[in-house]
Coordinates of C-alpha atoms in Angstrom, one line a residue:
M262 CA -0.1 -2.6 30.7
S263 CA -0.8 -6.2 31.9
D264 CA -1.4 -6.8 35.8
C265 CA 0.6 -10.2 35.7
N266 CA 3.0 -10.2 39.1
C267 CA 6.2 -12.0 38.1
Q268 CA 10.0 -12.2 38.5
F269 CA 11.6 -13.2 35.6
V270 CA 15.4 -14.2 35.5
I271 CA 17.4 -14.6 32.1
F272 CA 20.5 -17.3 32.5
G273 CA 23.0 -16.4 29.8
A274 CA 21.9 -12.5 29.8
T275 CA 24.9 -11.4 27.9
G276 CA 24.4 -14.1 25.1
D277 CA 23.7 -14.5 21.4
L278 CA 19.9 -15.4 21.9
A279 CA 19.4 -12.6 24.8
C280 CA 20.8 -10.3 22.8
K281 CA 19.3 -10.8 19.7
K282 CA 15.8 -12.2 20.8
L283 CA 15.2 -11.8 24.4
L284 CA 16.2 -8.2 25.2
P285 CA 14.6 -6.9 21.8
A286 CA 11.2 -8.7 22.5
L287 CA 11.3 -7.2 26.1
Y288 CA 11.7 -4.0 25.0
H289 CA 9.3 -4.2 22.2
L290 CA 6.5 -5.2 24.5
H291 CA 7.8 -2.4 27.2
C292 CA 7.4 0.3 24.1
A293 CA 3.6 -1.0 22.9
G294 CA 2.5 -1.5 27.1
R295 CA 2.3 -4.7 26.8
M296 CA 4.7 -5.8 29.7
P297 CA 3.6 -6.2 33.2
D298 CA 4.0 -2.9 35.3
E299 CA 5.8 -4.6 38.4
L300 CA 8.0 -7.0 36.0
R301 CA 11.3 -7.6 37.9
I302 CA 14.0 -8.5 35.2
L303 CA 17.0 -9.9 36.8
A304 CA 20.1 -10.4 34.4
F305 CA 22.8 -13.5 35.3
G306 CA 26.1 -13.7 33.7
R307 CA 29.6 -13.7 35.1
R308 CA 31.0 -10.3 33.8
P309 CA 32.1 -7.9 36.8
W310 CA 29.2 -5.2 36.4
D311 CA 27.4 -3.1 38.3
D312 CA 24.1 -2.1 37.0
K313 CA 25.7 0.5 35.1
G314 CA 27.7 -1.4 33.6
W315 CA 24.8 -3.8 32.3
Q316 CA 22.7 -0.7 31.3
D317 CA 25.7 0.1 28.9
F318 CA 25.6 -3.1 27.6
L319 CA 21.8 -3.2 26.9
H320 CA 21.7 0.1 25.3
E321 CA 24.1 -0.9 22.9
Q322 CA 22.3 -4.4 22.1
L323 CA 19.4 -2.6 21.9
E324 CA 20.9 0.2 19.4
T325 CA 22.2 -2.9 17.2
Y326 CA 18.8 -5.4 17.5
A327 CA 15.8 -3.4 18.4
S328 CA 13.8 -2.5 15.7
N329 CA 12.5 1.1 16.0
Y330 CA 15.0 1.8 18.7
Q331 CA 13.7 5.0 20.6
A332 CA 16.4 6.2 23.3
D333 CA 13.5 8.1 25.5
H334 CA 11.7 4.6 26.2
F335 CA 15.4 3.3 27.5
A336 CA 15.5 5.1 31.3
D337 CA 11.7 3.4 32.0
F338 CA 12.6 -0.3 30.6
C339 CA 16.0 -0.1 32.5
K340 CA 13.9 0.2 35.7
H341 CA 12.6 -3.2 35.4
F342 CA 16.3 -4.8 35.5
E343 CA 18.9 -5.9 38.2
Y344 CA 22.3 -7.3 37.3
V345 CA 23.5 -10.4 39.0
R346 CA 26.8 -11.3 38.6
G347 CA 27.2 -14.9 39.0
E348 CA 28.6 -18.4 37.8
I349 CA 26.1 -20.8 36.8
H350 CA 28.4 -23.7 37.9
E351 CA 28.9 -22.2 41.3
P352 CA 26.1 -23.0 44.1
E353 CA 26.9 -19.8 45.8
S354 CA 25.6 -18.2 43.1
F355 CA 22.0 -19.5 43.5
V356 CA 22.0 -18.7 47.1
R357 CA 22.7 -15.3 46.3
L358 CA 20.0 -15.3 43.4
R359 CA 17.8 -17.1 46.1
A360 CA 18.0 -13.8 48.7
L361 CA 17.5 -11.4 45.6
L362 CA 14.2 -13.2 44.6
T363 CA 12.9 -14.2 47.9
P364 CA 13.8 -11.5 50.4
E365 CA 13.1 -12.4 53.9
G366 CA 9.3 -10.8 54.8
A367 CA 8.6 -9.9 51.3
E368 CA 5.4 -11.1 49.7
K369 CA 5.6 -14.0 47.4
P370 CA 5.9 -12.8 43.7
A371 CA 2.6 -14.7 41.6
G372 CA 5.3 -16.6 39.5
T373 CA 9.0 -16.8 39.1
I374 CA 10.3 -17.6 35.6
F375 CA 13.7 -18.8 34.8
Y376 CA 14.8 -18.2 31.1
L377 CA 17.4 -20.8 30.0
A378 CA 19.4 -18.7 27.4
I379 CA 22.3 -21.0 27.6
R380 CA 24.2 -23.9 26.0
P381 CA 22.1 -26.9 25.9
T382 CA 24.7 -28.8 28.0
D383 CA 24.3 -26.6 30.7
F384 CA 20.1 -27.3 30.9
I385 CA 20.6 -29.8 33.8
P386 CA 23.6 -28.3 36.1
V387 CA 20.9 -25.1 36.3
V388 CA 18.2 -27.2 36.8
Q389 CA 19.9 -29.0 39.7
R390 CA 21.2 -25.8 41.4
L391 CA 17.7 -24.0 41.0
S392 CA 16.5 -27.2 42.8
S393 CA 18.8 -27.4 45.4
A394 CA 18.4 -23.5 46.0
G395 CA 14.5 -24.1 46.7
F396 CA 13.4 -23.1 42.9
N397 CA 11.7 -26.5 42.5
Q398 CA 8.1 -28.2 42.3
E399 CA 6.7 -26.6 45.6
G400 CA 6.6 -22.9 44.2
D401 CA 5.0 -21.0 41.4
Y402 CA 8.4 -21.9 39.1
R403 CA 8.7 -22.1 35.6
V404 CA 11.7 -22.8 33.5
V405 CA 12.1 -21.9 29.8
I406 CA 14.5 -23.9 27.6
E407 CA 15.0 -23.5 24.0
K408 CA 16.0 -26.5 21.8
P409 CA 17.5 -28.4 21.0
F410 CA 15.8 -30.9 23.5
G411 CA 18.2 -33.9 23.4
D412 CA 20.0 -34.7 20.1
D413 CA 18.3 -38.0 19.3
L414 CA 15.6 -40.1 20.9
E415 CA 17.9 -41.3 24.0
S416 CA 19.3 -38.1 24.6
A417 CA 16.0 -36.5 24.7
M418 CA 14.2 -38.9 27.0
Q419 CA 17.5 -38.5 29.5
L420 CA 17.0 -34.9 29.4
N421 CA 13.1 -35.0 30.2
E422 CA 13.9 -37.6 32.8
Q423 CA 16.3 -35.0 34.4
L424 CA 13.7 -32.0 34.2
H425 CA 11.0 -33.9 35.9
N426 CA 13.2 -35.1 38.9
H427 CA 13.1 -31.0 39.8
F428 CA 10.0 -29.8 38.0
R429 CA 6.9 -31.1 37.0
E430 CA 5.7 -31.1 33.2
D431 CA 3.3 -28.2 33.6
Q432 CA 6.4 -25.9 35.1
I433 CA 8.3 -26.7 31.9
Y434 CA 8.0 -24.8 28.9
R435 CA 9.9 -25.8 25.7
I436 CA 10.1 -22.8 23.6
D437 CA 9.8 -23.1 19.5
H438 CA 9.7 -19.5 18.2
Y439 CA 7.8 -20.9 14.7
L440 CA 4.5 -21.6 17.0
G441 CA 4.8 -18.0 18.1
K442 CA 4.6 -16.6 14.7
E443 CA 1.2 -14.8 14.0
I444 CA 0.9 -16.5 10.5
V445 CA 1.5 -20.1 12.0
Q446 CA -1.2 -19.2 14.5
N447 CA -3.3 -17.8 11.6
L448 CA -3.0 -21.4 10.0
L449 CA -5.5 -22.7 12.8
V450 CA -8.1 -20.0 11.8
F451 CA -7.6 -20.2 8.3
R452 CA -8.8 -24.0 8.8
F453 CA -10.7 -24.0 11.3
A454 CA -13.0 -21.0 11.2
N455 CA -13.4 -21.4 7.4
L456 CA -16.2 -24.3 6.5
A457 CA -15.0 -23.9 3.2
I458 CA -11.7 -24.7 3.6
E459 CA -11.7 -27.4 6.3
A460 CA -14.1 -29.4 4.1
I461 CA -11.6 -29.9 1.3
W462 CA -8.9 -30.4 3.5
N463 CA -7.9 -34.1 2.9
R464 CA -6.7 -37.1 1.1
N465 CA -9.9 -36.6 -1.7
Y466 CA -8.3 -33.1 -2.7
I467 CA -5.0 -32.3 -1.8
D468 CA -2.2 -34.1 -4.0
H469 CA 0.8 -33.2 -1.7
V470 CA 1.8 -30.7 1.0
Q471 CA 5.4 -29.1 0.9
I472 CA 6.9 -27.3 4.1
T473 CA 10.0 -25.2 3.1
V474 CA 12.3 -23.0 5.7
A475 CA 15.0 -21.7 3.2
E476 CA 18.0 -19.4 4.4
D477 CA 20.3 -17.5 2.7
M478 CA 22.9 -17.2 5.5
G479 CA 25.5 -20.1 6.2
I480 CA 26.3 -21.0 9.7
E481 CA 27.8 -17.3 10.8
N482 CA 29.7 -18.4 14.3
R483 CA 27.9 -21.3 15.5
A484 CA 30.1 -23.9 13.9
G485 CA 30.9 -25.8 17.3
Y486 CA 27.3 -26.3 17.6
Y487 CA 26.1 -26.9 13.8
D488 CA 28.9 -29.4 13.2
Q489 CA 27.6 -31.6 15.3
A490 CA 23.8 -30.9 15.0
G491 CA 23.7 -30.5 10.9
A492 CA 19.9 -29.3 9.4
L493 CA 17.9 -32.3 10.3
R494 CA 18.4 -31.7 14.3
D495 CA 18.7 -28.0 13.9
M496 CA 15.2 -27.4 11.8
L497 CA 13.4 -30.4 10.5
Q498 CA 13.2 -32.1 13.9
N499 CA 11.4 -29.3 15.3
H500 CA 10.4 -26.4 13.5
L501 CA 9.1 -28.0 10.5
M502 CA 7.7 -30.9 12.0
Q503 CA 5.8 -28.3 14.1
V504 CA 4.5 -26.9 11.4
L505 CA 3.0 -30.0 10.2
T506 CA 1.2 -31.1 12.8
L507 CA -0.4 -27.9 12.5
I508 CA -1.5 -28.4 9.2
A509 CA -2.6 -32.1 9.4
M510 CA -3.9 -32.3 12.9
E511 CA -7.8 -32.8 13.9
P512 CA -10.2 -29.9 14.9
P513 CA -9.8 -29.6 18.7
P514 CA -12.1 -29.5 21.2
S515 CA -11.0 -26.5 22.5
L516 CA -8.0 -24.1 22.6
E517 CA -6.8 -24.9 25.6
A518 CA -3.1 -25.8 25.6
D519 CA -3.9 -29.9 26.2
S520 CA -6.4 -29.9 23.8
L521 CA -4.0 -28.6 21.2
R522 CA -1.3 -30.8 22.1
D523 CA -3.2 -33.9 22.5
E524 CA -4.1 -33.6 18.5
K525 CA -0.4 -32.6 17.8
V526 CA 0.8 -35.9 19.2
K527 CA -1.9 -37.9 17.2
V528 CA -0.4 -36.7 13.9
L529 CA 3.1 -37.4 15.1
R530 CA 2.0 -40.9 16.3
S531 CA 0.3 -41.5 12.6
I532 CA 3.5 -40.9 10.4
R533 CA 4.4 -44.0 8.8
P534 CA 7.7 -45.3 10.4
I535 CA 10.7 -45.2 7.9
P536 CA 12.0 -48.6 6.8
K537 CA 15.8 -48.9 8.0
S538 CA 16.5 -50.4 4.4
A539 CA 14.4 -47.5 2.3
V540 CA 16.0 -44.1 4.2
T541 CA 17.1 -43.0 1.0
A542 CA 13.5 -43.0 -0.6
Y543 CA 12.4 -41.0 2.1
A544 CA 15.2 -38.5 3.0
M545 CA 18.4 -36.9 1.0
R546 CA 21.2 -34.4 2.7
A547 CA 23.7 -32.3 1.0
Q548 CA 25.8 -29.8 2.1
Y549 CA 26.8 -26.4 0.3
G550 CA 29.8 -25.5 -1.5
P551 CA 31.6 -22.4 -2.6
G552 CA 29.4 -20.0 -4.7
V553 CA 27.6 -16.4 -5.2
V554 CA 24.8 -15.6 -2.5
H555 CA 22.9 -11.8 -3.5
D556 CA 26.2 -11.1 -5.6
K557 CA 28.6 -11.8 -3.1
H558 CA 31.1 -15.1 -3.1
V559 CA 31.0 -17.1 0.2
P560 CA 32.8 -20.2 0.8
G561 CA 31.4 -23.6 1.1
Y562 CA 30.9 -25.4 4.4
Q563 CA 34.1 -27.3 4.6
D564 CA 35.7 -23.8 4.3
E565 CA 34.2 -22.1 7.2
A566 CA 35.9 -21.3 10.4
G567 CA 35.2 -24.3 12.9
V568 CA 34.0 -27.1 10.4
E569 CA 35.9 -30.1 11.1
V570 CA 38.0 -31.3 8.0
N571 CA 36.0 -33.9 5.6
S572 CA 32.5 -33.1 7.9
V573 CA 29.9 -35.0 6.2
T574 CA 27.5 -32.7 8.4
E575 CA 24.6 -31.9 6.2
T576 CA 23.1 -27.9 5.6
Y577 CA 20.6 -29.4 3.5
V578 CA 17.9 -31.6 3.9
A579 CA 14.6 -33.1 2.1
A580 CA 12.1 -35.7 3.2
K581 CA 9.4 -37.2 2.8
F582 CA 6.4 -38.4 5.4
Y583 CA 3.0 -39.8 5.3
I584 CA 0.5 -39.6 7.6
D585 CA -1.6 -43.0 7.9
N586 CA -4.8 -42.0 9.2
W587 CA -8.3 -41.5 7.8
R588 CA -7.7 -37.7 6.7
W589 CA -4.3 -37.8 5.3
R590 CA -3.4 -41.6 4.0
G591 CA -1.1 -41.6 0.4
V592 CA -0.7 -37.8 0.7
P593 CA 3.1 -37.4 0.8
F594 CA 4.3 -34.4 3.1
Y595 CA 7.6 -32.9 1.7
L596 CA 10.0 -31.2 4.1
R597 CA 13.2 -29.7 3.1
T598 CA 15.3 -26.7 4.8
G599 CA 18.8 -25.6 4.1
K600 CA 21.5 -22.9 4.5
R601 CA 23.0 -20.8 1.7
L602 CA 19.9 -21.1 -0.6
A603 CA 19.0 -18.3 -3.2
A604 CA 16.6 -16.7 -0.7
K605 CA 15.1 -16.4 2.7
T606 CA 11.9 -17.8 3.1
S607 CA 9.6 -19.9 5.2
S608 CA 6.8 -21.3 3.3
V609 CA 3.6 -23.7 3.3
A610 CA 2.5 -24.7 0.0
I611 CA -0.7 -27.3 -0.3
R612 CA -1.2 -28.6 -4.1
F613 CA -4.7 -29.8 -4.9
R614 CA -5.3 -33.0 -7.2
H615 CA -5.7 -32.5 -11.2
T616 CA -9.3 -31.4 -12.5
P617 CA -10.4 -33.6 -14.9
Q618 CA -9.8 -32.8 -18.5
Q619 CA -12.7 -34.2 -20.4
L620 CA -14.6 -30.9 -20.4
F621 CA -11.6 -28.9 -22.3
R622 CA -10.5 -31.9 -24.4
E623 CA -12.1 -30.2 -27.9
T624 CA -10.0 -26.5 -26.9
S625 CA -6.8 -25.1 -27.3
I626 CA -6.2 -25.8 -23.4
E627 CA -3.3 -28.7 -23.4
R628 CA -3.2 -28.8 -19.7
I629 CA -5.0 -27.3 -16.6
E630 CA -2.6 -26.9 -13.5
P631 CA -3.6 -27.5 -10.1
N632 CA -4.9 -25.5 -7.6
W633 CA -2.4 -24.4 -4.9
I634 CA -2.9 -22.7 -1.1
L635 CA 0.8 -20.8 -0.6
L636 CA 1.2 -19.7 2.8
S637 CA 4.3 -17.7 3.4
L638 CA 5.7 -17.5 7.2
E639 CA 8.4 -15.0 6.3
P640 CA 7.4 -12.6 4.4
E641 CA 4.1 -13.3 5.7
S642 CA 1.1 -13.8 3.2
L643 CA -1.6 -16.1 2.2
K644 CA -2.7 -16.6 -1.4
I645 CA -4.8 -18.9 -3.1
E646 CA -3.7 -19.9 -6.8
I647 CA -6.5 -20.6 -9.0
Q648 CA -6.9 -20.8 -12.7
I649 CA -9.1 -18.4 -15.2
K650 CA -9.7 -18.3 -18.8
E651 CA -7.5 -15.3 -20.5
P652 CA -9.3 -12.5 -22.2
G653 CA -9.7 -13.1 -26.0
L654 CA -11.6 -15.6 -28.5
E655 CA -9.4 -18.6 -28.0
M656 CA -10.1 -20.8 -24.9
R657 CA -6.9 -20.3 -23.1
V658 CA -6.4 -20.2 -19.3
R659 CA -3.7 -18.8 -16.7
P660 CA -3.0 -18.7 -13.0
V661 CA -4.2 -15.8 -10.9
Q662 CA -3.5 -15.3 -6.9
L663 CA -6.4 -14.7 -4.7
N664 CA -4.5 -12.7 -1.9
A665 CA -5.9 -13.0 1.8
S666 CA -3.5 -10.6 3.2
Y667 CA -4.5 -10.2 6.8
R668 CA -2.3 -7.1 8.0
K669 CA -4.4 -3.9 7.7
D670 CA -1.9 -0.7 6.8
G671 CA -0.7 0.6 10.5
E672 CA -1.4 -2.9 12.3
Q673 CA 2.1 -3.9 13.8
E674 CA 3.4 -7.1 13.6
L675 CA 3.8 -9.1 16.8
D676 CA 7.5 -10.9 16.6
A677 CA 7.2 -14.4 17.9
Y678 CA 9.2 -14.1 21.0
E679 CA 7.2 -11.2 22.3
A680 CA 3.9 -13.4 22.0
L681 CA 5.7 -16.5 23.4
L682 CA 6.9 -14.2 26.2
L683 CA 3.7 -12.7 27.1
D684 CA 2.4 -16.2 26.9
V685 CA 4.8 -17.7 29.4
M686 CA 4.3 -14.6 31.8
E687 CA 0.6 -15.5 32.1
G688 CA 1.3 -19.3 32.3
D689 CA -0.9 -19.9 28.9
R690 CA 1.2 -23.5 27.5
A691 CA -0.8 -23.2 24.5
L692 CA 2.1 -22.8 21.9
F693 CA 5.1 -24.4 24.0
I694 CA 5.8 -28.0 23.3
R695 CA 5.0 -31.0 25.4
F696 CA 7.3 -33.6 26.3
D697 CA 5.5 -36.2 24.3
E698 CA 5.8 -34.4 21.0
V699 CA 9.4 -33.8 21.7
E700 CA 9.6 -37.7 21.9
W701 CA 7.4 -38.6 18.6
A702 CA 9.2 -36.1 16.9
W703 CA 12.5 -37.5 17.4
R704 CA 11.0 -41.2 16.5
V705 CA 10.0 -40.3 13.6
V706 CA 13.3 -39.0 12.3
D707 CA 15.3 -41.7 14.5
P708 CA 16.1 -44.0 11.6
I709 CA 17.4 -41.0 9.6
I710 CA 19.4 -39.9 11.9
K711 CA 20.8 -43.7 12.8
S712 CA 21.5 -44.4 8.8
W713 CA 23.3 -41.2 8.3
G714 CA 25.3 -41.8 11.5
R715 CA 27.1 -44.8 9.2
E716 CA 27.7 -42.7 6.3
T717 CA 30.7 -41.2 7.4
D718 CA 32.6 -41.0 3.7
Y719 CA 30.5 -39.0 1.4
I720 CA 28.0 -36.2 1.2
L721 CA 26.1 -34.5 -1.9
T722 CA 26.7 -30.9 -2.2
Y723 CA 25.5 -28.0 -3.9
P724 CA 26.4 -24.6 -4.9
A725 CA 26.0 -21.8 -2.6
G726 CA 23.1 -19.5 -4.2
S727 CA 21.0 -22.2 -5.5
W728 CA 18.0 -23.8 -4.4
G729 CA 20.1 -27.0 -3.3
P730 CA 21.0 -30.1 -5.0
D731 CA 18.7 -31.4 -8.2
E732 CA 18.7 -35.0 -6.3
A733 CA 16.2 -33.6 -3.6
T734 CA 13.5 -34.4 -6.0
R735 CA 14.4 -38.2 -5.9
I736 CA 12.5 -38.4 -3.0
M737 CA 8.8 -37.0 -4.8
D738 CA 6.3 -39.6 -5.3
K739 CA 5.5 -38.6 -9.2
E740 CA 6.9 -36.9 -12.1
D741 CA 4.9 -33.6 -11.9
H742 CA 6.2 -33.1 -8.5
Y743 CA 8.3 -30.5 -8.2
W744 CA 9.9 -27.7 -5.0
R745 CA 7.9 -24.7 -5.4
N746 CA 10.5 -22.2 -4.6
Q747 CA 8.3 -18.9 -5.2
I748 CA 5.1 -18.1 -4.0

């Protein structure tokens, strides 16, 4: 096990995020022998439980959400936990928390981590009360917050100012679980550890880039949040934009946190501003209607529980961005995400330019299709699509895929949250988001947000179970550009 000595406080320990992601991730780390031996976890919640009540609840959640749950590991896992009953809006609860974390005469722990698995509206009240209780800039304290980091540029700036009133930037861990995915991290190795790839990773060879995050599920029980946020804020501004920076960034001088994040910010600062008068040429939105997903009839967004009447919140967004630097100028980056689509998939599809056709003009080959690099984040795979000659006397070609699968038989996948939680415990900030990344990502999409904020009467629709609206191709630069749904 790791010898990292720290304490871990989970605010919102009985909420959806903790139950579905954090608790299973901690359990998997424990089973794999990756969790620090002395790790002490305080589950902070409102329910009137003792430790036994918490353990019963924990057992139920792990049975539901942890993969490969084994009851014989549960007793040892529970030894790490203490349940703390409290209200996040009561200062007295934080005084009690202080006494538990730093009992009189006890040796000071190497680090105390506060994971805010709570509503974004509660971030600042909790941070303020942590600071008032003495958990602030003077100690080894780390605060982990989940997206959304604001809901527009102005609110993001305000949130950051409030956070910095109580904690230093190096104490704040803004988590985007996409950055913890092994295939996303493998993108850095694929690019920078292979000279043959890096040599062609530019506008001279690459025609365009597509980034897709498609979900087959609807909004489930998140109408209260989702109807205010929409697909642009929920997914594109953060997850997809982070993947874009990893694809487009220059080689950093090292893998240190700030070196990586400096290069990502350079990408965001180089994205061409979208003119207010041309938003419709750069972005489009739509909302799912009734349809069939996996042979099951599902309702449209307007019929989901909790959605406002005549809501124009987008459940699908497609947008185009240009990066005006020496490597990428003129190469469109197409980003799209949506709910109730035909399949659940996350992918990056990079299309290369067409080859000159003169060599084959006297043959039966009518057209040579371009090469692709196809990176699937879910399920994980990495493929290169090339053209070969078909067997036979005639000169005909067909595409084949070279599969660069990197996981050997028996090798276990490390969940994104598991990787990121380990990084927090070890103080590694490389895969966490610095505020200037948040700021510039909001600056990129701000013209779209403002334009759509004025359009409150109508929104396009697409049938659930499809790949989105046909109109999504209108943002593309060329007639032979099309969305790559299958890789």
